[in-house]
XYZ file of C-alpha atoms in Angstrom:
617
model
C 80.841 89.359 65.756
C 77.448 89.822 64.761
C 78.150 93.484 63.384
C 80.925 91.987 61.250
C 78.517 89.510 60.085
C 75.929 91.718 58.864
C 78.644 94.026 57.329
C 79.894 91.012 55.148
C 76.430 90.170 54.043
C 76.755 93.739 52.552
C 80.061 94.017 51.471
C 81.317 90.560 51.525
C 85.016 90.348 52.986
C 85.685 94.339 52.792
C 85.150 94.500 56.533
C 86.387 91.893 58.978
C 87.202 91.362 62.514
C 90.500 92.438 61.693
C 89.832 95.960 60.345
C 86.641 96.554 62.464
C 86.792 98.065 65.931
C 83.910 98.791 68.301
C 84.980 100.673 70.970
C 82.576 101.927 74.044
C 82.773 105.522 75.342
C 81.534 104.043 78.658
C 78.520 104.725 80.665
C 76.965 102.958 83.622
C 73.614 104.485 82.704
C 72.702 102.615 79.589
C 70.606 99.615 78.937
C 71.372 96.245 79.883
C 71.340 92.667 79.207
C 72.884 92.404 75.571
C 76.058 90.611 76.579
C 75.082 86.983 76.263
C 77.387 86.028 79.106
C 75.066 85.977 82.318
C 77.871 87.425 84.319
C 76.994 91.319 82.991
C 73.445 90.538 82.289
C 72.772 89.552 86.115
C 71.359 93.381 86.847
C 68.715 92.994 84.005
C 67.665 89.450 84.709
C 69.441 88.072 82.037
C 70.092 88.428 77.913
C 67.370 90.711 76.290
C 67.133 89.992 72.786
C 65.639 93.659 71.691
C 68.351 95.527 73.289
C 71.261 93.325 71.727
C 69.426 93.755 68.386
C 68.683 97.445 68.778
C 72.415 97.997 69.291
C 73.728 95.815 66.450
C 71.389 97.417 64.144
C 72.666 100.726 65.357
C 76.144 100.325 64.801
C 75.874 98.539 61.519
C 73.629 101.600 60.056
C 76.550 104.210 61.252
C 79.185 102.077 59.603
C 76.920 101.796 56.528
C 76.423 105.322 56.193
C 80.130 106.164 57.062
C 80.848 103.577 54.052
C 78.778 105.705 51.827
C 80.472 109.021 52.810
C 83.904 107.778 52.271
C 86.397 110.158 50.762
C 89.774 111.460 50.935
C 90.711 112.905 54.330
C 93.478 114.883 56.223
C 93.892 113.459 59.962
C 95.617 115.873 62.164
C 96.975 114.772 65.958
C 96.883 116.885 68.969
C 97.514 115.785 72.559
C 97.279 118.037 75.678
C 96.845 117.655 79.752
C 93.021 117.928 81.089
C 93.320 118.354 84.978
C 90.810 118.257 87.600
C 88.599 115.827 85.812
C 89.717 112.274 87.382
C 90.995 110.689 90.590
C 92.063 107.324 91.821
C 89.365 105.694 93.461
C 91.853 102.814 94.528
C 94.809 105.168 95.795
C 96.235 102.260 98.290
C 96.546 99.608 95.612
C 98.089 102.271 92.971
C 100.500 102.830 95.955
C 101.687 98.885 95.735
C 103.341 99.202 92.511
C 107.243 99.848 92.857
C 108.017 103.523 94.308
C 110.381 103.683 91.247
C 107.862 103.279 88.577
C 105.249 105.825 90.590
C 108.296 108.371 90.348
C 108.200 108.493 86.772
C 104.411 110.247 86.691
C 102.889 113.078 88.290
C 99.748 112.091 89.062
C 98.504 108.568 90.359
C 95.772 108.802 87.317
C 96.657 109.773 83.577
C 95.624 113.408 82.350
C 96.458 113.399 78.745
C 93.988 113.826 76.316
C 94.853 112.644 72.883
C 92.953 113.769 69.862
C 92.423 113.344 66.020
C 90.858 116.235 64.048
C 89.133 114.761 60.711
C 88.875 117.314 57.502
C 87.807 116.073 54.168
C 90.309 116.732 51.238
C 88.362 119.690 50.469
C 88.820 121.058 53.761
C 85.307 120.525 55.278
C 85.612 119.710 58.977
C 84.021 116.019 59.496
C 84.778 114.906 62.540
C 86.928 114.793 66.268
C 87.586 111.716 68.183
C 89.500 111.756 71.427
C 90.959 109.492 74.363
C 90.600 110.726 78.069
C 90.660 108.245 80.821
C 87.261 108.878 83.291
C 84.720 106.347 84.032
C 81.445 107.259 82.856
C 79.973 107.297 86.894
C 78.949 111.096 87.176
C 75.200 109.848 87.109
C 75.389 107.569 90.284
C 73.448 104.377 91.288
C 70.715 106.234 91.837
C 69.985 107.270 88.265
C 67.264 105.378 86.571
C 67.370 107.614 83.211
C 69.572 106.282 80.274
C 72.500 108.879 79.947
C 75.857 109.070 77.852
C 77.192 110.401 81.307
C 80.084 112.862 81.173
C 81.437 111.830 77.991
C 77.962 111.768 75.988
C 77.264 115.196 77.374
C 80.602 116.297 76.183
C 80.103 115.203 72.707
C 76.566 116.745 72.793
C 78.176 120.059 73.487
C 80.887 119.603 70.676
C 78.441 118.508 68.028
C 76.339 121.542 68.716
C 79.464 123.996 68.377
C 80.077 122.378 64.696
C 76.502 121.395 63.564
C 74.576 124.488 65.239
C 72.290 124.610 68.269
C 69.194 124.130 65.758
C 70.385 120.602 64.696
C 69.107 118.003 66.605
C 71.535 115.425 68.577
C 72.643 112.679 65.882
C 71.154 114.549 62.890
C 74.452 116.674 62.251
C 76.994 115.802 59.707
C 79.901 116.474 62.380
C 80.436 113.481 64.719
C 82.549 114.328 67.759
C 83.174 111.227 69.911
C 84.890 111.053 73.389
C 86.251 107.760 73.916
C 87.458 105.781 76.920
C 91.292 104.641 77.608
C 92.899 102.835 80.781
C 89.988 104.342 82.813
C 89.569 101.480 85.317
C 90.676 103.124 88.626
C 89.700 106.693 87.389
C 86.778 108.432 89.034
C 85.103 111.392 87.671
C 83.697 111.989 91.071
C 86.482 114.581 92.244
C 85.633 115.885 95.808
C 86.326 111.864 96.547
C 84.775 109.510 98.773
C 83.421 110.214 102.489
C 80.797 108.695 104.845
C 77.038 110.386 105.190
C 78.096 112.535 108.192
C 81.141 113.964 106.311
C 83.771 111.796 108.044
C 86.625 110.040 105.782
C 85.773 106.365 104.764
C 88.638 103.843 105.708
C 91.073 103.998 103.327
C 91.971 100.356 102.525
C 88.679 98.836 102.405
C 86.320 101.923 101.675
C 83.932 101.412 104.506
C 81.947 103.578 107.107
C 81.780 101.827 110.298
C 82.745 98.325 108.499
C 80.297 98.606 105.602
C 81.114 99.705 102.115
C 77.179 101.363 101.582
C 77.925 104.500 103.275
C 81.307 105.299 101.400
C 80.752 106.851 98.426
C 82.365 109.591 96.346
C 80.918 112.870 95.185
C 81.027 114.677 92.089
C 82.382 118.411 91.308
C 78.359 119.755 91.253
C 75.495 119.898 93.675
C 73.927 116.663 92.099
C 74.664 114.075 89.631
C 73.384 116.098 86.741
C 75.804 119.265 87.502
C 78.497 116.993 88.345
C 77.982 115.232 84.767
C 78.105 118.881 83.413
C 81.124 120.063 84.870
C 83.253 117.014 84.142
C 81.660 116.807 80.536
C 82.389 120.518 79.984
C 85.792 120.151 81.005
C 86.298 117.565 78.294
C 84.604 119.494 75.643
C 86.657 122.467 76.508
C 89.824 120.614 76.325
C 88.863 119.013 73.039
C 87.721 122.652 71.505
C 91.397 123.732 72.612
C 93.334 120.754 70.896
C 90.817 120.824 67.963
C 91.548 124.454 67.288
C 95.238 123.725 67.452
C 95.844 120.208 65.976
C 98.561 120.521 63.084
C 100.400 117.204 63.064
C 99.433 115.603 60.203
C 99.165 111.851 59.992
C 100.949 110.146 57.114
C 98.383 109.547 54.192
C 98.246 105.917 53.188
C 100.384 104.773 55.907
C 97.412 102.638 57.702
C 97.777 98.953 58.779
C 96.118 96.611 61.417
C 96.652 93.522 63.138
C 93.853 91.205 65.092
C 94.558 88.324 66.799
C 91.815 86.207 69.693
C 93.522 85.118 72.599
C 92.339 82.140 75.042
C 93.195 83.136 78.407
C 92.273 80.366 80.201
C 95.465 79.004 80.659
C 97.622 81.337 78.635
C 101.733 80.875 79.233
C 103.342 84.153 79.739
C 107.180 84.700 79.563
C 109.094 85.654 82.158
C 109.968 88.898 79.948
C 106.663 90.528 80.709
C 105.841 89.000 84.387
C 106.491 90.842 87.339
C 107.673 87.915 89.220
C 110.461 87.256 86.644
C 109.682 83.886 86.058
C 107.342 82.205 83.196
C 103.799 82.055 84.740
C 100.053 81.587 82.999
C 96.591 82.897 83.515
C 93.814 81.376 85.053
C 90.212 80.557 84.178
C 87.965 83.521 84.641
C 86.762 84.222 88.542
C 85.779 86.807 90.523
C 87.007 87.563 94.106
C 84.646 88.783 97.312
C 85.852 92.455 96.670
C 84.083 92.668 93.118
C 80.772 92.298 95.334
C 81.641 95.504 97.673
C 81.525 97.793 94.305
C 83.492 100.854 94.384
C 82.996 104.116 95.802
C 81.484 105.329 92.426
C 78.736 102.857 93.279
C 79.036 100.826 96.676
C 77.743 97.029 96.576
C 75.562 95.320 99.069
C 75.454 92.904 102.042
C 78.913 92.582 104.049
C 81.393 92.792 101.390
C 84.263 95.065 101.564
C 86.898 96.101 99.628
C 90.754 94.791 100.003
C 89.290 91.183 101.202
C 91.447 88.349 100.648
C 89.821 85.898 103.499
C 86.815 83.681 102.429
C 83.317 83.812 104.456
C 81.745 80.255 105.149
C 78.454 81.309 104.129
C 79.231 83.163 100.901
C 81.687 79.946 99.791
C 78.452 77.757 100.703
C 76.070 80.347 98.452
C 78.824 80.166 95.794
C 79.069 76.817 95.220
C 75.775 76.580 93.754
C 76.886 78.544 90.812
C 80.503 76.529 90.529
C 83.386 74.990 92.930
C 86.864 76.074 92.000
C 89.185 73.339 91.760
C 92.391 73.630 93.972
C 94.404 74.551 91.237
C 91.949 77.564 90.167
C 92.397 78.604 93.777
C 95.907 78.552 93.500
C 96.228 80.191 90.350
C 94.017 83.061 91.428
C 95.586 83.660 94.994
C 95.448 85.897 96.788
C 92.282 86.309 95.340
C 89.411 84.534 97.324
C 86.917 83.198 94.679
C 83.560 84.278 95.276
C 82.323 83.282 91.626
C 83.991 80.948 89.522
C 82.324 82.198 86.208
C 84.540 80.182 83.975
C 83.251 76.927 85.172
C 79.592 77.649 85.200
C 77.050 75.393 83.669
C 75.731 75.057 80.936
C 78.035 77.929 79.643
C 80.614 80.137 80.902
C 79.167 83.284 82.829
C 82.130 85.074 81.364
C 84.333 84.996 78.198
C 87.947 83.245 77.821
C 88.733 84.495 74.353
C 89.483 88.033 74.108
C 90.291 89.880 71.048
C 93.062 91.862 70.579
C 93.930 94.522 68.081
C 96.313 97.603 67.111
C 95.435 99.890 64.628
C 98.120 102.112 62.630
C 97.475 105.436 61.368
C 100.874 106.825 60.389
C 102.930 107.305 63.873
C 99.642 106.618 65.720
C 98.951 103.051 67.285
C 95.889 102.526 68.614
C 95.497 99.364 71.102
C 92.207 98.217 71.004
C 92.053 96.804 74.778
C 88.880 94.569 75.677
C 88.555 95.749 79.405
C 88.985 98.266 81.856
C 92.731 98.788 82.549
C 93.702 100.675 85.540
C 96.022 103.778 85.301
C 99.229 101.777 85.746
C 98.244 98.689 83.899
C 97.499 101.036 80.963
C 100.999 102.747 81.053
C 102.692 99.495 81.365
C 100.780 98.110 78.349
C 101.412 101.280 76.232
C 105.401 101.236 77.310
C 105.819 97.467 76.390
C 103.985 98.035 72.678
C 106.169 101.213 72.426
C 109.440 99.272 73.347
C 108.676 96.469 70.992
C 108.056 98.805 68.074
C 110.931 100.984 68.550
C 112.848 97.763 69.008
C 111.881 96.760 65.416
C 112.515 99.973 63.683
C 109.769 102.646 64.628
C 110.636 106.235 64.408
C 111.202 107.583 68.298
C 107.968 109.855 68.026
C 105.522 107.297 67.658
C 102.255 107.781 69.839
C 100.508 104.916 71.510
C 97.208 105.430 72.405
C 94.507 103.110 74.339
C 90.976 102.648 72.934
C 89.735 101.257 75.931
C 86.430 98.677 76.054
C 87.102 97.653 72.508
C 85.609 94.541 70.703
C 84.362 92.419 73.864
C 84.625 92.965 77.569
C 86.535 91.098 80.248
C 86.222 93.169 82.908
C 89.540 94.789 84.809
C 92.914 94.690 84.284
C 95.391 95.471 87.314
C 99.277 95.091 87.461
C 100.264 92.157 89.816
C 100.943 94.616 92.490
C 97.624 96.175 92.655
C 96.126 92.478 92.355
C 97.608 91.295 95.878
C 95.412 94.503 97.502
C 92.467 92.760 96.157
C 90.250 96.199 95.908
C 87.158 96.185 93.534
C 89.620 96.056 90.646
C 91.816 93.509 91.409
C 89.055 91.106 92.053
C 87.219 92.009 89.048
C 90.597 90.961 87.305
C 89.120 87.672 85.836
C 92.283 85.614 84.640
C 94.534 86.073 87.667
C 97.284 87.917 88.874
C 99.322 87.840 85.582
C 96.404 88.522 83.193
C 98.128 92.183 82.603
C 101.560 90.181 81.736
C 99.379 88.328 79.009
C 98.136 91.259 77.389
C 101.630 92.987 77.283
C 102.974 90.080 75.702
C 99.866 89.186 73.131
C 99.938 92.814 72.063
C 103.709 93.151 71.973
C 103.199 90.036 69.517
C 100.941 91.954 67.352
C 103.108 95.090 67.404
C 106.173 93.120 66.457
C 104.471 91.358 63.396
C 103.038 95.199 62.411
C 106.590 96.788 62.510
C 108.117 93.982 60.651
C 105.512 93.449 57.894
C 104.391 89.830 59.496
C 101.068 88.198 59.190
C 99.681 86.904 62.643
C 97.606 83.681 63.725
C 93.785 84.580 63.906
C 93.761 82.221 66.944
C 90.798 80.450 68.423
C 87.491 81.872 67.863
C 84.965 82.567 70.709
C 82.184 80.638 71.861
C 79.058 81.989 69.795
C 76.361 81.846 72.522
C 73.765 83.275 70.355
C 73.265 79.416 69.465
C 72.284 78.713 72.901
C 69.267 79.450 74.929
C 69.995 82.205 76.959
C 68.622 83.152 80.429
C 65.993 85.622 80.382
C 63.963 86.043 83.468
C 62.535 89.573 82.060
C 59.090 89.374 81.961
C 57.372 90.906 78.448
C 54.901 93.419 78.045
C 51.531 91.764 78.439
C 49.074 94.563 77.356
C 48.819 98.331 77.979
C 45.479 100.191 78.792
C 44.889 103.735 79.592
C 42.451 104.410 82.631
C 38.815 104.653 81.931
C 37.802 107.923 79.778
C 40.945 108.622 78.652
C 43.378 107.473 75.592
C 46.718 106.930 74.958
C 48.255 110.339 74.276
C 46.066 112.237 76.877
C 48.057 114.821 78.509
C 47.354 114.088 82.514
C 49.444 117.228 83.875
C 49.368 120.230 81.382
C 51.940 122.798 81.221
C 51.732 126.276 82.783
C 50.717 129.038 80.560
C 53.787 131.183 80.831
C 57.407 130.612 81.522
C 60.944 132.265 81.776
C 64.266 130.688 81.394
C 65.630 129.266 84.070
C 62.116 127.186 84.710
C 61.283 123.622 83.785
C 58.173 122.566 82.113
C 56.666 119.502 83.184
C 54.115 117.639 81.449
C 52.328 114.102 82.107
C 50.868 112.078 79.172
C 49.097 109.089 79.538
C 51.082 106.591 77.634
C 52.198 102.995 77.251
C 55.785 100.805 77.903
C 58.302 102.141 75.888
C 59.898 98.290 75.799
C 57.081 98.279 73.159
C 59.304 100.191 70.579
C 62.402 101.727 71.205
C 61.683 104.463 68.653
C 65.269 104.657 67.092
C 65.863 107.356 65.091
C 62.480 109.117 65.709
C 61.990 109.490 69.605
C 59.843 109.627 72.204
C 59.167 113.486 72.607
C 59.748 116.710 70.689
C 59.785 120.002 72.136
C 58.422 122.493 69.464
C 58.348 126.086 68.982
C 55.725 127.743 66.651
C 57.578 129.670 63.906
C 56.062 133.060 63.875
C 56.651 133.482 60.215
C 55.510 130.386 58.563
C 53.202 129.645 61.130
C 54.672 125.749 61.576
C 55.729 123.926 64.329
C 59.329 123.245 64.602
C 61.467 120.570 66.902
C 63.750 122.449 68.758
C 64.531 119.355 70.992
C 64.251 115.661 71.357
C 64.771 112.902 74.172
C 68.434 113.143 73.091
C 68.904 116.590 74.263
C 70.226 117.408 77.542
C 67.205 119.632 78.619
C 65.010 116.900 78.491
C 64.177 114.020 80.470
C 61.561 111.322 80.219
C 60.517 109.018 82.901
C 58.043 105.787 82.438
C 56.078 105.352 85.839
C 53.617 102.210 86.096
C 50.263 103.452 86.823
C 47.892 100.270 88.523
C 48.389 97.260 86.629
C 48.717 97.996 83.072
C 48.623 101.696 82.832
C 51.502 103.917 82.207
C 52.407 107.742 82.940
C 54.942 109.297 81.068
C 56.881 112.293 82.485
C 58.693 114.868 80.365
C 60.642 117.361 81.895
C 62.021 120.642 79.581
C 64.634 122.722 81.227
C 64.341 126.360 79.629
C 68.165 127.611 79.400
C 68.765 131.276 78.775
C 69.434 131.036 75.180
C 65.850 129.512 74.330
C 64.340 132.019 72.031
C 60.633 133.545 73.182
C 57.529 132.375 71.541
C 54.939 129.988 71.668
C 55.998 126.364 72.639
C 54.254 123.205 72.642
C 55.499 119.122 73.866
C 54.513 116.069 71.962
C 55.048 112.562 73.144
C 55.032 109.401 71.024
C 54.952 105.763 71.587
C 52.764 102.214 71.076
C 50.724 100.617 73.064
C 50.340 96.709 73.053
C 47.495 94.915 72.629
C 47.256 91.208 72.787
C 46.917 89.053 69.757
C 46.894 92.188 67.442
C 50.557 93.518 68.626
C 51.453 96.796 68.837
C 49.903 100.024 67.607
C 51.325 103.936 67.502
C 49.984 106.743 69.586
C 50.768 110.346 69.880
C 49.877 113.223 72.116
C 50.399 116.857 72.229
C 50.273 119.302 75.224
C 48.775 122.794 75.528
C 50.577 125.566 74.000
C 52.794 127.774 76.758
C 54.716 131.045 76.304
C 58.333 131.438 76.918
C 59.178 135.535 77.577
C 62.520 136.986 77.357
C 64.788 137.404 80.367
C 66.229 140.526 81.619
C 69.531 138.655 82.226
C 71.429 138.704 79.063
C 73.820 136.239 79.770
C 73.491 132.385 79.381
C 73.312 131.106 83.314
C 74.585 127.676 83.823
C 76.532 125.518 86.322
C 79.870 127.238 85.495
C-alpha cells in the first residue's frame, strides 16, 4: 500500500495495486517489526517504524531504478526438476489428503522449478527469476545474523556468475531473484527431524518425550551455514542449467493482469470449490494451539504440541485476555481449538481480514500472487482450479500456471480441508478456517475467468490502513553510545594477525555503536579491502552483503558496543595486502547521531599450494 502510494506520487496512475506485485523470497533471518499487525510483530516487541520505512524505501527505489531502465526485452521460459532440496515437514498432514489425489504425484513436496530468463532487445542478459518451493529456514532459530538464507545465497552465487566476482552484492547490472511458491510445508532440513539422542520423533505430534522442543530437523550440512550453502547451491545449479537452456519465448505484447481485495472474514464459498460438497464460508482469523508448538524447523515453547485439537483450561484463561471467541467462531474454526482469536482483538485486529489476490499474464504464463504460505497440496489444488477455469474459457492447452508465494500481504498459512483437520502447525496457522483454501480457489478462479474473457473485476473492500493508528512499540530506543575510557569510536579492540592463508578466518573487533542508529542502506557497516599493487589504492573486495563476511554487535557495559567482524578467506582470494574497515553512527543525546569510521591493521594473505577451490561441495 505505502509502496504504491509513493509510486503514484512520482508517476501518477501509471502504477497501482493492480499492476504492482511485491513477492518475498522468504527468510526467517530478517529484520522484524514491519507488519503493523501485532501478531507478526510480537517477536520484535511491536511495530518498528524505522524498519518499515527502510523496507518501503528500498522497494520504492528498486522499482524506480527498474522504471528508469525500461526497454524492450525478450522473456524465455523454462522448467525442470530439482531433487534433494526439500522435504515435507508435516507428512502426516499430507497423508490426510485423498489417496487418489496423492497418487497423481511422485512426491509429497513439489520438485519443480520454473524460471524466466530476461534478455534486452539487443541480446544483453538482464536478469533471471525463478520459483521453487522451500522454506528459508536453513539458518535455524539459534541464528542472530541477518541472512537471505538459502535463496539469498543462491541469488548471491548467480549474480556473481553474471556480474563477475569482483562486483559487490547488489551493485551489478544483472539481477537474479529466487522466489517462493507454495512452500508452506516444505523444509530445507532434508535429514529430517530427530530427538537430541538421535532417536526418531513422534510422527503425529513431532515431540520427544512429549515435548516439541527436542524435535528438530537437520539440514544436509554439518551446521546451519553449510546447510544454507548446500540447499542454496542446489537451487543455483538448477537455475544455471534452466537459464542456459531456456528457449520458449513468451509472446511479446501478450501481457495482462487482474487484481481484487477479498474480505475473508465471512466469505461465502460455493460448493463447487469446497471439499464437503456444500456451500461453506470462511471465518474470522484465529490461531490454534498447535501454532504455539512451532515446527520441526523451529519448535515453540511451553507444553504445546502439533496435532492438538483439545483446549487447555490454563491457556484458555490466558488467551481470554486477548479475546474470547464466540460460540459461532468456535464452531466455524472447528476442529481448531482457538488459542488466539486474532481477528477480534481491540483496539485493532492482530491479523488482517482483507487479502489481495492477483494474476499476472505473460504470454502463456499465469503467475498467481498468493498472500500466504500454501502447503504442497493446497498449492496444487489452487493451480488446478485456475488452470481448469482458463481452459474452460478458451486458453490453449499448454498454459503454465505458477504460484508466486508471499505476495502483496500475509495471511499466514493455507492448508487443504483435510490437512486442517489434522491441526499440525500449518493447519493451526490457517487463519480463516477449514474452507480458506476453497475461498482462494473460488476467488482466483473468478479473476482467471475475467482475464480469459476480457472482463473487469470489482476491486473489493480496501484493507484497513493501520498507519493511522497508534501501534504497539515496546522496543526501547537507543539513548546513548559511549566508547570505553581512553578509546574512541572506530578504535580496534582486536587486531588481525599479520599473516593468513586460504581456509582461515580473519577476526577483527572494533569499538563501535548500536547499528540501529543508522541502517547504512546502500553503504554498509564493513568493507574488506585489498591494496592494488599497481595503483597503490585500496579496493573493496567484500562488504556486509558478502557471504564470506559476518558482523555481530555486542553490548559492552551500559552504553558501549563491540563490533565483531569475521572474514572467511576462500581459496580463490588473491594474495596480497588486505585490511578491514568498519563504519557506523553513534548517538549523543540532544545532538543526535554522528558518523565514525575505523580501519584495522593490514594483514598479508599468501597463496595456497592447493590449486582447487575448497568448499563444502
